[in-house]
Short mmCIF file of C-alpha atoms in Angstrom, two decimals:
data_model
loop_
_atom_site.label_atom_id
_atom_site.label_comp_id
_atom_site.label_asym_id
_atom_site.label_seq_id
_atom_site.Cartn_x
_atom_site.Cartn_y
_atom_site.Cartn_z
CA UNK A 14 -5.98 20.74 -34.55
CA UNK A 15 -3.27 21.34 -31.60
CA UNK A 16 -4.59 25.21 -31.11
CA UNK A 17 -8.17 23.58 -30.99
CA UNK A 18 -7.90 20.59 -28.34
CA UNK A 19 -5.53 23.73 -26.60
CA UNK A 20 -8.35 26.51 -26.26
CA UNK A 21 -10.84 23.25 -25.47
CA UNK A 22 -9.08 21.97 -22.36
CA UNK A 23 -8.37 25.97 -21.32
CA UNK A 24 -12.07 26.44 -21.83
CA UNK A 25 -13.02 23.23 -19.40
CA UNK A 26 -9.88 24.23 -17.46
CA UNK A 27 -8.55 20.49 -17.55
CA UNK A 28 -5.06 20.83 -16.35
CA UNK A 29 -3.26 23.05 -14.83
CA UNK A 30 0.87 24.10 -14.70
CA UNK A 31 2.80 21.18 -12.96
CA UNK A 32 0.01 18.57 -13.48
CA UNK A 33 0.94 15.11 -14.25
CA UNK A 34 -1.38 13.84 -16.61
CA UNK A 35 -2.11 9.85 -17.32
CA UNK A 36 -2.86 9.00 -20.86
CA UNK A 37 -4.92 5.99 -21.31
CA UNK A 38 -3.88 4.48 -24.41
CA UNK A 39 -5.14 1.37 -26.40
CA UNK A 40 -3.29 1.48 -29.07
CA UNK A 41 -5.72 2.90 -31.51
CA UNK A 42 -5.92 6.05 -33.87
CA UNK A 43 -8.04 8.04 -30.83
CA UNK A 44 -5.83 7.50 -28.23
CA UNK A 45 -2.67 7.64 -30.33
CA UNK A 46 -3.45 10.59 -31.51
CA UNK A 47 -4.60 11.83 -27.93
CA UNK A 48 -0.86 11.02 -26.93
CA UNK A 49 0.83 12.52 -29.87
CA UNK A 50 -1.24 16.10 -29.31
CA UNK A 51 -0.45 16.28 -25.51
CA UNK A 52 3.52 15.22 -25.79
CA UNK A 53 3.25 18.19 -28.45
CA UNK A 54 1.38 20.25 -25.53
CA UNK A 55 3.61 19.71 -22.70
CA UNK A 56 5.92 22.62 -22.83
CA UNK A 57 2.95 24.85 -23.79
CA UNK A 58 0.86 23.64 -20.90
CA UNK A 59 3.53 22.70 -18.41
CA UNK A 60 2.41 19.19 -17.75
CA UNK A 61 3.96 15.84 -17.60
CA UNK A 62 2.82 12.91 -19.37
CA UNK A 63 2.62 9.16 -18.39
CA UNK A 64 0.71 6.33 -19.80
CA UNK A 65 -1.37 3.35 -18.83
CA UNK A 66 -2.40 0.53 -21.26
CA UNK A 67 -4.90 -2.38 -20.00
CA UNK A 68 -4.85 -5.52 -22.31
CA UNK A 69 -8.06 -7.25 -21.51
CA UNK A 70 -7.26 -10.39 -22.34
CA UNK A 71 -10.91 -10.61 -24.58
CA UNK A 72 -8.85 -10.93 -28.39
CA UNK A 73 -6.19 -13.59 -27.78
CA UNK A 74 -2.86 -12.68 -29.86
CA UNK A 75 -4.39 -9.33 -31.58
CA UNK A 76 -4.44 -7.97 -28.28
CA UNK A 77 -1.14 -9.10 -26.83
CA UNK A 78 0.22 -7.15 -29.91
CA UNK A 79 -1.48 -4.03 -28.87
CA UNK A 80 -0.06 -4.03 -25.91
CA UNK A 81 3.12 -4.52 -27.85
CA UNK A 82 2.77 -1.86 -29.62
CA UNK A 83 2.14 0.92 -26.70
CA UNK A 84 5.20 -0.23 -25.18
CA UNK A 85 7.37 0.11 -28.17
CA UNK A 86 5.80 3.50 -28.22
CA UNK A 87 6.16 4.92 -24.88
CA UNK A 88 9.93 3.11 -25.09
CA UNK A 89 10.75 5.17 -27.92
CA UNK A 90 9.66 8.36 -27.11
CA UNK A 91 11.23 7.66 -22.96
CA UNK A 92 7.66 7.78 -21.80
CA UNK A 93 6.59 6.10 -17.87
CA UNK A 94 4.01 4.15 -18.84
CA UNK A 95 2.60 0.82 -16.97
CA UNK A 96 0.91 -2.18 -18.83
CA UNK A 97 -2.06 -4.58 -17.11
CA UNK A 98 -3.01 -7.27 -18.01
CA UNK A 99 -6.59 -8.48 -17.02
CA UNK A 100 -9.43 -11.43 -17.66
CA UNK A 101 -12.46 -9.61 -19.00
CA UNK A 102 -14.31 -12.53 -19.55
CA UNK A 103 -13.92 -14.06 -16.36
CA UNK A 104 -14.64 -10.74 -14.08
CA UNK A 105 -17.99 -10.40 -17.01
CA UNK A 106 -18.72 -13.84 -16.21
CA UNK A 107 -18.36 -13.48 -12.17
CA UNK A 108 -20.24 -10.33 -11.82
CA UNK A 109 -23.16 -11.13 -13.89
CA UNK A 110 -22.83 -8.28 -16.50
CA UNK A 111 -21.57 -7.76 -20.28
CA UNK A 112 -18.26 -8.74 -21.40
CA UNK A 113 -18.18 -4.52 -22.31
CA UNK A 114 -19.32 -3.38 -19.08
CA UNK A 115 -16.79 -5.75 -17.68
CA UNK A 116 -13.75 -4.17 -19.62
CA UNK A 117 -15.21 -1.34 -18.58
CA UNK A 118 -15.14 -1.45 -15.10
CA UNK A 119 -11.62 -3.32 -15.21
CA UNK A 120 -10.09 -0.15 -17.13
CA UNK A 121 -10.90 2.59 -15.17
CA UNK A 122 -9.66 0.29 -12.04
CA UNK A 123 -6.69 0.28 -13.47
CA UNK A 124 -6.44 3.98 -14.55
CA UNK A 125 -6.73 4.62 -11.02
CA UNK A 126 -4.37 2.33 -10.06
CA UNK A 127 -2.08 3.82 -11.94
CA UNK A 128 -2.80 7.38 -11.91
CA UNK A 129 -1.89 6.55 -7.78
CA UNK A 130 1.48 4.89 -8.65
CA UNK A 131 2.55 7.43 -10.86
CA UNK A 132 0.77 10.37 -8.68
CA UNK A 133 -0.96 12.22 -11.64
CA UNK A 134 -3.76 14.35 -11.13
CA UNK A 135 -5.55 13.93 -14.02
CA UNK A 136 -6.13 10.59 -16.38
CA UNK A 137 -7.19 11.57 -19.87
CA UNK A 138 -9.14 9.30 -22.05
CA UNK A 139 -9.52 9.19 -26.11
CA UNK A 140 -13.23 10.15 -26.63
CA UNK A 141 -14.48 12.31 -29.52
CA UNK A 142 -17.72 13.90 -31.20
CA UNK A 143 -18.29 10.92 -32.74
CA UNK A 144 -18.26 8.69 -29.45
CA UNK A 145 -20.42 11.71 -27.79
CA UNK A 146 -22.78 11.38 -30.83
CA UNK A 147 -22.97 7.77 -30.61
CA UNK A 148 -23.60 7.73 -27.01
CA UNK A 149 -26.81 10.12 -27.56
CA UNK A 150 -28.34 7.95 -29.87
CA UNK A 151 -27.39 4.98 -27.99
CA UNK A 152 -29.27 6.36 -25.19
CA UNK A 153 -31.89 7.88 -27.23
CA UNK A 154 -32.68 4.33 -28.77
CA UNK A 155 -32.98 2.73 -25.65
CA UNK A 156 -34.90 5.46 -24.13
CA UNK A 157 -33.38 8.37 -21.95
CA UNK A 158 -34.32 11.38 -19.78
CA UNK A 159 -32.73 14.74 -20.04
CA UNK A 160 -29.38 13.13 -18.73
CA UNK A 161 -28.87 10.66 -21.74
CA UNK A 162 -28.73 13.81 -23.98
CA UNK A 163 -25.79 15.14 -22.36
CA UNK A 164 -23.35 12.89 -24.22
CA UNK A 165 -20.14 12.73 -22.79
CA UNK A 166 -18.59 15.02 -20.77
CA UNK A 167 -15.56 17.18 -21.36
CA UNK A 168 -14.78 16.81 -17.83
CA UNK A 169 -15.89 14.17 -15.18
CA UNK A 170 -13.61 14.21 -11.53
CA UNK A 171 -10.20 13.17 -12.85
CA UNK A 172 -11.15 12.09 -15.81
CA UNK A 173 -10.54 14.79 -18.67
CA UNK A 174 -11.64 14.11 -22.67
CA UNK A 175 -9.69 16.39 -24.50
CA UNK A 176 -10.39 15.28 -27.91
CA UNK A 177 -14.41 15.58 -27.76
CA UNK A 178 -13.42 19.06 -30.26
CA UNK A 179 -12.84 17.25 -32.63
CA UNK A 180 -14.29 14.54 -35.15
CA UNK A 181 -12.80 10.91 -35.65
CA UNK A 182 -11.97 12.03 -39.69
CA UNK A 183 -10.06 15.29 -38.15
CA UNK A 184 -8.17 12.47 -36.15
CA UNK A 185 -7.30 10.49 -38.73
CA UNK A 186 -6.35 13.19 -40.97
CA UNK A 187 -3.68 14.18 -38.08
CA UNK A 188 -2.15 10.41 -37.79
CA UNK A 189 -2.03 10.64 -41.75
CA UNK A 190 -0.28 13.86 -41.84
CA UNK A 191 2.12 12.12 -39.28
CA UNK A 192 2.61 8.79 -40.96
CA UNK A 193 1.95 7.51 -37.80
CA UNK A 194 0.69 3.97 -37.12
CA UNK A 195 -1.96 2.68 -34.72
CA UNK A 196 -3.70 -0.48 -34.18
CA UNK A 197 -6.83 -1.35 -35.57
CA UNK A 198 -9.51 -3.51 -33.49
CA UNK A 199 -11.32 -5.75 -35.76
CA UNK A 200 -13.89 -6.47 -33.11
CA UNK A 201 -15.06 -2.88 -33.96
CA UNK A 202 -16.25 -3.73 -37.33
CA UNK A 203 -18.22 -6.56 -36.37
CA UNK A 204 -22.10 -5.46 -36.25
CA UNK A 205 -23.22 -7.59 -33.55
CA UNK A 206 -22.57 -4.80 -31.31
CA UNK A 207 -25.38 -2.25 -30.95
CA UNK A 208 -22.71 0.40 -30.83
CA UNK A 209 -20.86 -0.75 -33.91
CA UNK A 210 -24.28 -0.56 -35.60
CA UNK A 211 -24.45 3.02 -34.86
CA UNK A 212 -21.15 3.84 -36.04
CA UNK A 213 -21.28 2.23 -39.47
CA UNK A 214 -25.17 2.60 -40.43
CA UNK A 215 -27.05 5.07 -38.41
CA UNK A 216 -24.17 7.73 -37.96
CA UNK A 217 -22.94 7.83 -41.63
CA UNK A 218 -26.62 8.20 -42.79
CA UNK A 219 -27.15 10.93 -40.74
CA UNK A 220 -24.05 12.51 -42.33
CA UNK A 221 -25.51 11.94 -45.79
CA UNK A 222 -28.20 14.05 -44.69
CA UNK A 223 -25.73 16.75 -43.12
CA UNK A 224 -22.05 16.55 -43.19
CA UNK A 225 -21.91 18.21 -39.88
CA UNK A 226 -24.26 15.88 -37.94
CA UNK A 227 -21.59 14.55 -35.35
CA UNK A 228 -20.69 18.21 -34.78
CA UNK A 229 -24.05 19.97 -34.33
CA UNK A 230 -24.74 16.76 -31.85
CA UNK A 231 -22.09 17.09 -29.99
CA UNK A 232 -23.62 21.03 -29.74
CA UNK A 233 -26.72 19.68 -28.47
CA UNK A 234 -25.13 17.77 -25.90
CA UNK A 235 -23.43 20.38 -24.35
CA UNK A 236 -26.44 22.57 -24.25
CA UNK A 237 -28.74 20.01 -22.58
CA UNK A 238 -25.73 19.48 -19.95
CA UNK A 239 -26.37 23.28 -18.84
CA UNK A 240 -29.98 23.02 -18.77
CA UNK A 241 -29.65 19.88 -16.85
CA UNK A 242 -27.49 21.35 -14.50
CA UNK A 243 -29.53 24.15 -13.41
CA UNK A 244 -32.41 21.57 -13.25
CA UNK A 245 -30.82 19.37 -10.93
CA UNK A 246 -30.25 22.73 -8.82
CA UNK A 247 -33.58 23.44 -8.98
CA UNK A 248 -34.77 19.81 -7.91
CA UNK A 249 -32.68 19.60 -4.71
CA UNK A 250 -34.08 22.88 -3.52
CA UNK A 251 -37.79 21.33 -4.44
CA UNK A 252 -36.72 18.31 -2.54
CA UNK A 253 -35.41 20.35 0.60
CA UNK A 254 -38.73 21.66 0.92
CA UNK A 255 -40.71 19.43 0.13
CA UNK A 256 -39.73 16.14 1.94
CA UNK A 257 -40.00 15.27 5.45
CA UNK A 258 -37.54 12.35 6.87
CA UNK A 259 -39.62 9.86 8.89
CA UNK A 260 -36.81 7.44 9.80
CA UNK A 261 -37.42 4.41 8.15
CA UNK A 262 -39.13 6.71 4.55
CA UNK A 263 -39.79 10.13 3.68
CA UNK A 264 -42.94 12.06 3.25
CA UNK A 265 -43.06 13.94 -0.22
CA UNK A 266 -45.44 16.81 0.73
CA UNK A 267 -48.67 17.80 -1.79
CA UNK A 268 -47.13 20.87 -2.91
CA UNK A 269 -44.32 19.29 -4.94
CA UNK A 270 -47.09 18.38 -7.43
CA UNK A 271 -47.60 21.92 -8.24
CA UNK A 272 -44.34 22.76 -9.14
CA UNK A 273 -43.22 22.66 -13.01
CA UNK A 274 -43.19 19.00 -14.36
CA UNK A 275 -39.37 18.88 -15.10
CA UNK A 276 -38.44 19.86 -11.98
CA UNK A 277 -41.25 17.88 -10.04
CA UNK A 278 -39.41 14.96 -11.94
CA UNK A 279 -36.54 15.45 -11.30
CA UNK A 280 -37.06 16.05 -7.47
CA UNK A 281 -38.34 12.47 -7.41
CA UNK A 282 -35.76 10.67 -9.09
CA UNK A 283 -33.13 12.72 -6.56
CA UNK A 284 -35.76 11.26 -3.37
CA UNK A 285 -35.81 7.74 -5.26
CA UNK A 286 -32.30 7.31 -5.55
CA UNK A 287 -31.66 8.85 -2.42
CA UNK A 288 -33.86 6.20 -0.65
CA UNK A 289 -32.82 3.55 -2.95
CA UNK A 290 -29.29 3.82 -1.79
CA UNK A 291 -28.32 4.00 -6.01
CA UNK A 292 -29.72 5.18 -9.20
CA UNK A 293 -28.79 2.44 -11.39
CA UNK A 294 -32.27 0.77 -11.89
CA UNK A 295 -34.75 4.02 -11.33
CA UNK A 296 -35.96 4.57 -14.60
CA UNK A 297 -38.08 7.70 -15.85
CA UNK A 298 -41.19 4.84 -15.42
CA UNK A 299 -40.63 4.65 -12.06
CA UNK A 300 -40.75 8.42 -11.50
CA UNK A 301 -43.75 9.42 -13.79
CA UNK A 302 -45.32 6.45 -11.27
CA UNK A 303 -44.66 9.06 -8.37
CA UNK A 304 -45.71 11.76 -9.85
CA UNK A 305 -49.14 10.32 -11.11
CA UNK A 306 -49.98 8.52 -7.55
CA UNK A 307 -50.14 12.23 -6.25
CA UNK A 308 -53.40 12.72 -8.63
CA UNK A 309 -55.19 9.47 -6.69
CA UNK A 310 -57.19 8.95 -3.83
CA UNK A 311 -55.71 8.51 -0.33
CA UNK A 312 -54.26 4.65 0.05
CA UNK A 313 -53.15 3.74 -3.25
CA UNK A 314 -49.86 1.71 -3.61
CA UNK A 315 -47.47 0.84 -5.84
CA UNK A 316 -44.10 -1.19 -5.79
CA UNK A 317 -40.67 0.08 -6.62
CA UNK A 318 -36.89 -0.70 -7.49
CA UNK A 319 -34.64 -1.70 -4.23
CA UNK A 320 -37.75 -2.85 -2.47
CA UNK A 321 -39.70 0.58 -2.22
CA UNK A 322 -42.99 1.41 -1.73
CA UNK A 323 -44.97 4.26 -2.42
CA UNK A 324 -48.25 5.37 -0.85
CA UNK A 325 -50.50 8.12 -1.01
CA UNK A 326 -51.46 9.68 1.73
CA UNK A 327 -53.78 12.90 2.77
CA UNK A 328 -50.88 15.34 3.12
CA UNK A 329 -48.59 13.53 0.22
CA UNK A 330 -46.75 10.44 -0.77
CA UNK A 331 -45.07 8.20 1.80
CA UNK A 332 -42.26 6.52 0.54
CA UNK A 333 -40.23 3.80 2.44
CA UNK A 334 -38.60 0.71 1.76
CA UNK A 335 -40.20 -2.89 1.99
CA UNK A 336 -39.31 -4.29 5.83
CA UNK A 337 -39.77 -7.55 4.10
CA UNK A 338 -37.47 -6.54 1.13
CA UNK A 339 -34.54 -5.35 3.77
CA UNK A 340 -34.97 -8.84 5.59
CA UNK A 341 -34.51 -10.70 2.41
CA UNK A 342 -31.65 -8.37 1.31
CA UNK A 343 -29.96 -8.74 4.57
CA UNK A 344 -29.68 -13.02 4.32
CA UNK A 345 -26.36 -11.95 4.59
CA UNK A 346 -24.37 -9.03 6.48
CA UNK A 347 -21.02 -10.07 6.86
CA UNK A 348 -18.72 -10.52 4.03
CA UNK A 349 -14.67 -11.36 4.07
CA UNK A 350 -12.62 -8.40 2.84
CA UNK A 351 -9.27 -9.61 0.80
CA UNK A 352 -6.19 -8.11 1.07
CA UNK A 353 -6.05 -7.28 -2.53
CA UNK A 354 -9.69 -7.46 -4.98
CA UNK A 355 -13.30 -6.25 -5.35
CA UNK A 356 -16.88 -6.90 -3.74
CA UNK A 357 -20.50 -5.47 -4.07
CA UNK A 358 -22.77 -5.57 -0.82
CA UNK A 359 -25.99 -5.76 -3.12
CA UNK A 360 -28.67 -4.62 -0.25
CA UNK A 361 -26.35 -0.96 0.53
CA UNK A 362 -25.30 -0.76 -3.51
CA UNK A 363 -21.20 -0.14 -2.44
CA UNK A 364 -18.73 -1.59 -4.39
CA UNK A 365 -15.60 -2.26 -1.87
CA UNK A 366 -12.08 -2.33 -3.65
CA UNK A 367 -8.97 -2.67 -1.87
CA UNK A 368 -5.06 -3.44 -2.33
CA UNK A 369 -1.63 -3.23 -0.82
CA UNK A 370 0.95 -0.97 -1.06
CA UNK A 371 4.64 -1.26 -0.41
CA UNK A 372 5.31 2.28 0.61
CA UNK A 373 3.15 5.36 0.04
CA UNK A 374 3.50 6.49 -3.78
CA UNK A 375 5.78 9.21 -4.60
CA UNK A 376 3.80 13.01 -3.86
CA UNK A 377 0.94 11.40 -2.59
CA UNK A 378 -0.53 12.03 0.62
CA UNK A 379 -2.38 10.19 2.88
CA UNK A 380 -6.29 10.40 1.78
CA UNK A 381 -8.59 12.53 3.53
CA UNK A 382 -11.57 11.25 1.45
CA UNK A 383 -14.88 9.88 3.59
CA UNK A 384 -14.53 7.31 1.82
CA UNK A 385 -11.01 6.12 0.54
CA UNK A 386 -9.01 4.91 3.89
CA UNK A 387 -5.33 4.04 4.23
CA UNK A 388 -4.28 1.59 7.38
CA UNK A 389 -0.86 -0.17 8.46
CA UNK A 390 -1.51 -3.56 7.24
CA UNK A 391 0.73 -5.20 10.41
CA UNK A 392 -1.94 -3.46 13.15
CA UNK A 393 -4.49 -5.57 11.34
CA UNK A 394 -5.56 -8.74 13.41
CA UNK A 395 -6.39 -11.69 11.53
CA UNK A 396 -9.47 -11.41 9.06
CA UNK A 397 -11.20 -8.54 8.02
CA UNK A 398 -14.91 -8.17 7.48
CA UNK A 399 -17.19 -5.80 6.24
CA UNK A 400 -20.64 -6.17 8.47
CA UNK A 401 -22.85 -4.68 10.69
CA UNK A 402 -22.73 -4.09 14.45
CA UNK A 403 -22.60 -6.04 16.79
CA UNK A 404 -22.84 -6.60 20.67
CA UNK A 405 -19.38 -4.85 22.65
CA UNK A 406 -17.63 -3.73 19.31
CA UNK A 407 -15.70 -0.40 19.78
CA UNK A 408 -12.62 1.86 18.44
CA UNK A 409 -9.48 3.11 19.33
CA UNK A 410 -10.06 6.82 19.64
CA UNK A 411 -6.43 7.60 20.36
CA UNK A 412 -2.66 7.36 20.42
CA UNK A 413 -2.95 5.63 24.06
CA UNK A 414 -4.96 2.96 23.37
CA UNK A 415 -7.84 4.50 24.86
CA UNK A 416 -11.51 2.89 23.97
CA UNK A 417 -15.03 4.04 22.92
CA UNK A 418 -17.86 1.35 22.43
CA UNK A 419 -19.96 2.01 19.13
CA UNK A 420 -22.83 2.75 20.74
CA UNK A 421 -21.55 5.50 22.42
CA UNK A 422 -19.46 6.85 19.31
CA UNK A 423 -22.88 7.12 17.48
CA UNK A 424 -24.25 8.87 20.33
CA UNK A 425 -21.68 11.45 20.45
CA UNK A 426 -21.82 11.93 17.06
CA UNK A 427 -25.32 12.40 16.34
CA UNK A 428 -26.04 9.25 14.33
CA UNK A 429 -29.94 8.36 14.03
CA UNK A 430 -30.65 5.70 15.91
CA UNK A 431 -33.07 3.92 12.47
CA UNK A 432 -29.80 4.29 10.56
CA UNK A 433 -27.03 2.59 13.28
CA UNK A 434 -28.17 -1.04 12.07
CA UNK A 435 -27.98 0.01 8.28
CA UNK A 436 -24.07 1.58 8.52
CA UNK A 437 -21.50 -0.91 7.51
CA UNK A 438 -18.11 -1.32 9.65
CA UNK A 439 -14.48 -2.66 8.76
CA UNK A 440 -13.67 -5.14 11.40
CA UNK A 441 -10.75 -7.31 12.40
CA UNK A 442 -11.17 -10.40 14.84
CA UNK A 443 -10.62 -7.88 17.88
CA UNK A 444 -12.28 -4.87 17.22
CA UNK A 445 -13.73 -1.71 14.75
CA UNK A 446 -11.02 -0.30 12.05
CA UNK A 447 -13.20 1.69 9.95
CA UNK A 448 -17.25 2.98 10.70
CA UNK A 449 -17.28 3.85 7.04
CA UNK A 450 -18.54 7.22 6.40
CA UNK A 451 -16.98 7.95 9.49
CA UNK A 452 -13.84 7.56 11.28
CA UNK A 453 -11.38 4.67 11.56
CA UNK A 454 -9.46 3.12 14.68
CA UNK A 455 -6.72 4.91 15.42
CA UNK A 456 -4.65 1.85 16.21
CA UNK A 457 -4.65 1.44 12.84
CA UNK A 458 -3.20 5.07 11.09
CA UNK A 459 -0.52 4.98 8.71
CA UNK A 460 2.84 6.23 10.41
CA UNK A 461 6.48 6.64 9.44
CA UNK A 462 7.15 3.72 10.76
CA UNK A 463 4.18 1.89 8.67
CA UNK A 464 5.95 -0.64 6.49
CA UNK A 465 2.63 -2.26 4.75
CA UNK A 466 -0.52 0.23 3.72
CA UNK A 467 -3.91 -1.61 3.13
CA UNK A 468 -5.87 1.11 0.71
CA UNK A 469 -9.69 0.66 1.04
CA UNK A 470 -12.08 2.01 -1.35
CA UNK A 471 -15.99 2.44 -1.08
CA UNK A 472 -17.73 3.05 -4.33
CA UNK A 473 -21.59 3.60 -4.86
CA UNK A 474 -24.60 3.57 -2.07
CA UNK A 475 -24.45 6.89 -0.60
CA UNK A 476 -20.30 6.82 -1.08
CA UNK A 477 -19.70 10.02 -3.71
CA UNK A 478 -16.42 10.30 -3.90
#
């Protein structure tokens, strides 16, 4: 099993020599055994390992002891690791979304966080054929394009999966061999959970039928990724040629109906989602909608996602968003930035994270990401906001203390004057730290002398980092 998950992360190219590689680890037999193989790997690869464990808070006592237990662990084996601690429940409960989806989001927040404190390149996760299988029929259930067939991937950013090789009975066939322990989450038994369902009825049936279901699956997944792949290639060249930006829309132009349906598709999900400012709520309904309207007679309508609307027109489809929708969206367009947390702005789809830092982690340098910004915290003037423009704001442009107005930084740089309104900004009470997508104040760089860094993160909307 060690040669396997070996010639799998060479073959995905998942670390390389020096990396330092964060193991998220819950305690159970996946992750446990994801651990064990890659502290067995180390002097093979020439990696480092370091581990991060985040204790939801969701299972009372049961989880406090898993935590426990991955400390004991990494304790006895010398291994960095860092513990969180979290409130599932209560972030589920604020946000509006599942108690999963909640953990969810709360874990890889913290893999980050950690991954930065530590200054490892790559954070692996426990996944394996039979999560990748799972996932495919979850999806397939529910309903899914091309994309819900890919699974999981081996490789996704920073994230690496090492284990999808391999099957969860190879796993616990290696813990056994081992005599090692791991902790068992009962919640995972209990079929009240679609997922759970899938594991313990639909999957093993399928096995019944064919012992190597999970593994030819997990074949198929793979496959569809590489078709999808060249799709997607194919769809952003059909959607260079075959869209016209008007501002406030686009035009989709009559020939995109005449190319093949999977990539005429898959060009308008790309123009949706582009317009949209996200693709969480564009559904393969939405874009069969778009691709029928082109067969109907000049003036048709219909209503989409985010406030779009879609109308046919002699040379195409005109697609813009709702001025009425926007207005609505916009009730509000300033919103109080904390020092340390998370936000969404529903009406641009970004999810804002920030926190402090002490000093800048060890080998990390400052980011040169769009749209990840470090600032000295003491140059910041009161309260921060995250809004739109406004009358006389302006930057810092240099080490003098030299000014621009806004207005005349988006002239310089090009910025279309329908799309000023719509960009966001990271204010203080005096002045413009951050045009996000852009540049921020220089006032506010981090220095040598910078005792306090503010980290700012912008996730979703047109932010692809």
């Amino acid at each position: 099993m060690q040669k396997k998950v070996r010639n799998f992360m060479k073959e995905y190219h998942m670390v390389e020599e020096g990396d330092c590689v964060l193991v998220a680890v819950s305690g159970g037999a996946d992750s446990i055994c994801l651990l064990l193989l890659l502290l067995e790997l180390c002097q093979e690869l020439r990696i480092t390992v370091c581990v991060v464990h985040v204790e939801h808070g969701i299972r009372g006592r049961e989880s406090v002891k898993d935590a426990e237990f991955v400390e004991a662990f990494c304790r006895q084996r010398r291994i960095p690791y860092k513990i969180y601690e979290c409130n599932a429940l209560e972030y589920a409960r604020k946000k509006r979304i599942s108690v999963e989806e909640g953990a969810r989001e709360l874990r890889y927040h913290y893999f980050q966080q950690a991954a930065e404190e530590f200054g490892a390149h790559k954070t692996a996760v426990a996944h394996n054929q039979n999560d990748c299988a799972e996932t495919m029929l979850f999806h397939l259930a529910r309903g899914t394009g091309m994309k819900g067939l890919c699974g999981i991937k081996p490789v996704r950013e920073r994230i690496i999966r090492p284990l999808l090789c391999v099957g969860r009975q190879e796993i616990e066939a290696f813990l056994a061999l081992r005599n090692q322990e791991y902790c068992i989450d009962q919640t995972n038994q209990e079929l009240c959970y679609t997922r759970n369902k899938i594991r313990h009825q639909a999957l093993p049936i399928l096995e019944e039928i064919n012992r190597g279901a999970v593994f030819h699956m997990t074949q198929t997944a793979a496959a569809v990724t590489e078709v999808v792949e060249v799709l997607e290639e194919l769809a952003d060249l059909a959607a260079r040629n075959y869209v016209i930006d008007e501002g406030e829309g686009v035009c989709i132009l009559e020939g995109l109906a005449k190319e093949k349906p999977a990539i005429q598709k898959a060009a308008c999900h790309q123009i949706l989602a582009r317009l949209a400012g996200s693709s969480k709520n564009i559904s393969r309904i939405h874009v069969e909608q778009i691709c029928q309207l082109f067969a109907k007679q000049s003036g048709r309508e219909i209503e989409l996602p985010y406030g779009m609307k879609a109308q046919r027109i002699y040379s195409g489809i005109r697609l813009a968003k709702n001025k009425t929708y926007d207005m609505e969206a916009k009730w509000q367009n300033c919103w109080e930035v904390p020092e340390e947390g998370s936000f969404h702005i529903p009406y641009a789809g970004y999810e804002i994270h920030t926190r402090m830092l002490d000093k800048i982690p060890t080998n990390q340098e400052i980011p040169k990401k769009i749209y990840t910004k470090w600032m000295d915290y003491d140059k910041i003037k009161g309260t921060m906001q995250m809004r739109t423009r406004q009358q006389q704001d302006f930057l810092v442009i240099d080490a003098q203390g030299n000014r621009k107005k806004l207005k005349k930084y988006f002239v310089d740089e090009k910025v279309p004057a329908v799309q000023r309104d719509k960009i966001l900004l990271l204010a203080d009470e005096t002045h413009i730290l951050w045009v996000i997508g852009y540049r921020i104040s220089e006032d506010v760089k981090v220095t040598k002398h910078t005792k306090r860094i503010l980290e700012i993160r912008v996730n979703g909307g047109t932010a692809h980092e």
